PDB file of C-alpha atoms in Angstrom:
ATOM      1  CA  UNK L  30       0.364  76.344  51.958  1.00  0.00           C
ATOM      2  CA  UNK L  31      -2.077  75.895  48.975  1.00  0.00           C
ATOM      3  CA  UNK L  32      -4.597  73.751  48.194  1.00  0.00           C
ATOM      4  CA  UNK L  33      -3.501  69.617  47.653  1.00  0.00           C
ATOM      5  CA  UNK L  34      -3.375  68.854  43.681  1.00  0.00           C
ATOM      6  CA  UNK L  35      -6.076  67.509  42.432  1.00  0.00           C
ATOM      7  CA  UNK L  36      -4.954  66.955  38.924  1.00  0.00           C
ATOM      8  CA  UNK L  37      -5.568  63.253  37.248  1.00  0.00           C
ATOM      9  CA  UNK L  38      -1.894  62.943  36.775  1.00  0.00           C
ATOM     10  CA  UNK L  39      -1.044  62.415  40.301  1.00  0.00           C
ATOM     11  CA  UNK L  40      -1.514  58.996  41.798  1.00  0.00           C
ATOM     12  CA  UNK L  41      -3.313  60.066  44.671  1.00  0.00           C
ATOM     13  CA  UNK L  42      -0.307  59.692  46.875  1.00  0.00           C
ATOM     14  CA  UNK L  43       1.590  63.432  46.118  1.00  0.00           C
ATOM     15  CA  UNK L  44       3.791  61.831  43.420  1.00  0.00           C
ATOM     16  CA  UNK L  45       3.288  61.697  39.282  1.00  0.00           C
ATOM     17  CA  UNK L  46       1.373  58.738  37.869  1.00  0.00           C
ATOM     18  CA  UNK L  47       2.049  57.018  34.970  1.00  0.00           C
ATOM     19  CA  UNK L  48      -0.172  56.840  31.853  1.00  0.00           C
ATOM     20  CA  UNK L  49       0.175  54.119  29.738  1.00  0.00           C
ATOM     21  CA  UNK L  50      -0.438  54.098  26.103  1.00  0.00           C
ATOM     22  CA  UNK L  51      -3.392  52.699  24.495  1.00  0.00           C
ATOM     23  CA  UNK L  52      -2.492  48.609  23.485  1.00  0.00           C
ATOM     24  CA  UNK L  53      -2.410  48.220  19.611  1.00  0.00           C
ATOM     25  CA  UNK L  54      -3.472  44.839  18.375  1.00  0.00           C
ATOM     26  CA  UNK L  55      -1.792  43.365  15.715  1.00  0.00           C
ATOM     27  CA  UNK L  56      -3.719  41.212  13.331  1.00  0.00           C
ATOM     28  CA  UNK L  57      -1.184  38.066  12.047  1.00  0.00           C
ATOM     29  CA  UNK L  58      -2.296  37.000   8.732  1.00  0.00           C
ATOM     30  CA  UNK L  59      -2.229  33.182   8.252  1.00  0.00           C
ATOM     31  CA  UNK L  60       1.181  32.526   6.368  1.00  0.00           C
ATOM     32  CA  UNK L  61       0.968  31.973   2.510  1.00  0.00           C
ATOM     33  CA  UNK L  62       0.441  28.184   2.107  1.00  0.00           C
ATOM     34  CA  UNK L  63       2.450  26.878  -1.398  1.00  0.00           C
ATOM     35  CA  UNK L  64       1.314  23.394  -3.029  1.00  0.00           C
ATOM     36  CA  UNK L  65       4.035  20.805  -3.684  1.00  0.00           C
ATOM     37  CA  UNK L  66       3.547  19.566  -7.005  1.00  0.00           C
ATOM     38  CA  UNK L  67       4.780  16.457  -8.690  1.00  0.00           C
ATOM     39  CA  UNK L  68       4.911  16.319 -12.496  1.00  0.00           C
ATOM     40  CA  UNK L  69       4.859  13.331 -15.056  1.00  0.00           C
ATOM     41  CA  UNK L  70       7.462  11.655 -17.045  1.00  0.00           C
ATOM     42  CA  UNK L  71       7.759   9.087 -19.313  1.00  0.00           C
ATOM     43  CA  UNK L  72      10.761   7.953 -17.656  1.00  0.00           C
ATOM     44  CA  UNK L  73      10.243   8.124 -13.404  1.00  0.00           C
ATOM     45  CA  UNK L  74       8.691   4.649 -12.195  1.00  0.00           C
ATOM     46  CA  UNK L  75       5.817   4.739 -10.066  1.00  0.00           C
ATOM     47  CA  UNK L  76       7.241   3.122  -7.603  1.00  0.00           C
ATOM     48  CA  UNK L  77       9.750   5.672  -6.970  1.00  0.00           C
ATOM     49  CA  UNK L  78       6.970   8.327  -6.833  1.00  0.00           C
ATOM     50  CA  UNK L  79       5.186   6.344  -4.223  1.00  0.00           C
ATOM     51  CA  UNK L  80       8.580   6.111  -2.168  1.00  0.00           C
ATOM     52  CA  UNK L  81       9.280  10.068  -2.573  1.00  0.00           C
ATOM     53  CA  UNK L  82       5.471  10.476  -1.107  1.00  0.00           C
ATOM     54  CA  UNK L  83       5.680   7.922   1.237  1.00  0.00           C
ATOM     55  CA  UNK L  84       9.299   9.098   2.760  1.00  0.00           C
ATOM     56  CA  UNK L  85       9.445  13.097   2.004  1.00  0.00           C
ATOM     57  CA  UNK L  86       5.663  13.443   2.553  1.00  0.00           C
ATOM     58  CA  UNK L  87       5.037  11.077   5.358  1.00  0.00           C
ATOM     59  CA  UNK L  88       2.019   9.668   3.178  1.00  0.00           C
ATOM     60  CA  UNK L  89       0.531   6.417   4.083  1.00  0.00           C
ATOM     61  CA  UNK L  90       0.989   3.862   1.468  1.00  0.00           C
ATOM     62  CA  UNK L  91      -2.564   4.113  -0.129  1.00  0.00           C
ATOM     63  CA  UNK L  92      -2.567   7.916   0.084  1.00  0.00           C
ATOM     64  CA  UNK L  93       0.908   7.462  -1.648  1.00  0.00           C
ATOM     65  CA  UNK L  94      -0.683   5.594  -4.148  1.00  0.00           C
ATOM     66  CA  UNK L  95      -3.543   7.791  -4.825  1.00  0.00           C
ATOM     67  CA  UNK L  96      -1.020  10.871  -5.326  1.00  0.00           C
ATOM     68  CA  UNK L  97       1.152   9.137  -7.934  1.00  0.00           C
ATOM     69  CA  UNK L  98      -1.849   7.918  -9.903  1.00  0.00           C
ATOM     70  CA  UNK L  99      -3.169  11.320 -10.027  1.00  0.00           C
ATOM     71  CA  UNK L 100       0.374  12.347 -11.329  1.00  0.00           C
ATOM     72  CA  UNK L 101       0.306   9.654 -13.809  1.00  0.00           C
ATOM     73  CA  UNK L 102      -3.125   9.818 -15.147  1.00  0.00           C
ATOM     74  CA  UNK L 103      -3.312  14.093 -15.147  1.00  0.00           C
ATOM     75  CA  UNK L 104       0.129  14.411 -15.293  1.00  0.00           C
ATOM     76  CA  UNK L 105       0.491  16.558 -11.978  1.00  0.00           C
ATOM     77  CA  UNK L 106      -0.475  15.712  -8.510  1.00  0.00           C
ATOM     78  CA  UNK L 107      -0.229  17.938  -5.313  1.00  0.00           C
ATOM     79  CA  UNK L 108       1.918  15.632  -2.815  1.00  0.00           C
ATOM     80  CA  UNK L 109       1.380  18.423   0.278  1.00  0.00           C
ATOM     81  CA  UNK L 110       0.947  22.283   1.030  1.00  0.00           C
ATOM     82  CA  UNK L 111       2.925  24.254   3.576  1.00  0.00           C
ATOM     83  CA  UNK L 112       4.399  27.475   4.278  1.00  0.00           C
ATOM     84  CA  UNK L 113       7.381  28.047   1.823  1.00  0.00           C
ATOM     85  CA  UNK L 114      10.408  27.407   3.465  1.00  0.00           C
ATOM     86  CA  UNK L 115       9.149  23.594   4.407  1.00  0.00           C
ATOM     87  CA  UNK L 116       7.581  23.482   0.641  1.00  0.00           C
ATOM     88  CA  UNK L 117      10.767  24.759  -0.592  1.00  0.00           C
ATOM     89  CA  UNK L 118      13.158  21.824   1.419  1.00  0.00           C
ATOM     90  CA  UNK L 119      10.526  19.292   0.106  1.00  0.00           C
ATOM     91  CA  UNK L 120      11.749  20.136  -3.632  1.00  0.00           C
ATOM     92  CA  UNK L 121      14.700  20.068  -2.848  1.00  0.00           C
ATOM     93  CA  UNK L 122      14.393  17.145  -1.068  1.00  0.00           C
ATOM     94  CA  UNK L 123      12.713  15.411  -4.512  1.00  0.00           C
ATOM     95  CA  UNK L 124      14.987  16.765  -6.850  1.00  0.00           C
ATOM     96  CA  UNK L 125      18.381  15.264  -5.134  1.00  0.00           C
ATOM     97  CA  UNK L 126      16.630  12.079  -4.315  1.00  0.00           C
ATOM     98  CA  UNK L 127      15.225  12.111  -8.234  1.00  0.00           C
ATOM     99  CA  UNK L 128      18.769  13.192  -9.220  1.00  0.00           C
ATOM    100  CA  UNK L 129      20.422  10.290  -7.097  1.00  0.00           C
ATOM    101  CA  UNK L 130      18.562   7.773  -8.801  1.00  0.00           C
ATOM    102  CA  UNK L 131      18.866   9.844 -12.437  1.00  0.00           C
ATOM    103  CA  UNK L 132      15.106  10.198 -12.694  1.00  0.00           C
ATOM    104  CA  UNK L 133      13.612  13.122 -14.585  1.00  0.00           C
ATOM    105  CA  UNK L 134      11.237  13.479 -12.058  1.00  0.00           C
ATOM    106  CA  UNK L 135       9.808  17.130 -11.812  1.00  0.00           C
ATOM    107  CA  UNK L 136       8.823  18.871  -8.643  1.00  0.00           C
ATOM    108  CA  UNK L 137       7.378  22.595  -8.745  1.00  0.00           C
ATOM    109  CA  UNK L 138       5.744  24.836  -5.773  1.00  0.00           C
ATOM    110  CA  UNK L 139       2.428  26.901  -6.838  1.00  0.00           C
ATOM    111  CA  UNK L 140       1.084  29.097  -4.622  1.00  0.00           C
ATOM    112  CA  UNK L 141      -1.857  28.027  -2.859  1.00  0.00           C
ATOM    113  CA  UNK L 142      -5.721  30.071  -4.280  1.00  0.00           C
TER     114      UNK L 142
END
């Protein structure tokens, strides 16, 4: 017989051994966060708006507050940011509740910079 194969592809016990390929590392961005916004009307009471933040957005009372004077003195305030499917259900969320009690109330996403 021959000499024993010495080759780097045997795994030292007469049989093949198995390479396995390099790992690739996959680099997850951070999803794209949107920025619920609530818009002012002449017509929405405030303490609806403070109701929608305090029930949709799980606000506290005076963070509630805050939000809808923000709306009412700049005429937009951000009431959260999340990815866009939650962001998304929130509007929807505003706009049926809004609709419900026939409030003009506007509710827009905008992509968080």
């Amino acid at each position: 017989m021959g000499k024993p194969f010495s080759d780097d592809s045997r795994d030292g016990q007469g049989g093949v051994g198995t390479r396995t390929a390099p790992r690739t590392r996959l680099r997850l961005s951070p999803p794209v966060l949107w920025k619920v916004i609530l818009h002012n009307d002449d017509f929405t009471t405030r303490e609806f708006v403070v109701m929608i933040l305090e029930t949709v957005f799980r606000k506290p009372e005076a963070e509630a507050v805050r939000i809808m004077l923000d709306v009412h003195r700049r005429g937009t305030g951000v009431a959260g940011v999340y990815p866009f499917d939650v962001a998304d259900t929130k509007v929807a969320q505003v706009r049926a509740l809004a609709e419900e009690k026939e409030f003009p109330l506007l509710c827009t996403l905008e992509p968080e910079a």
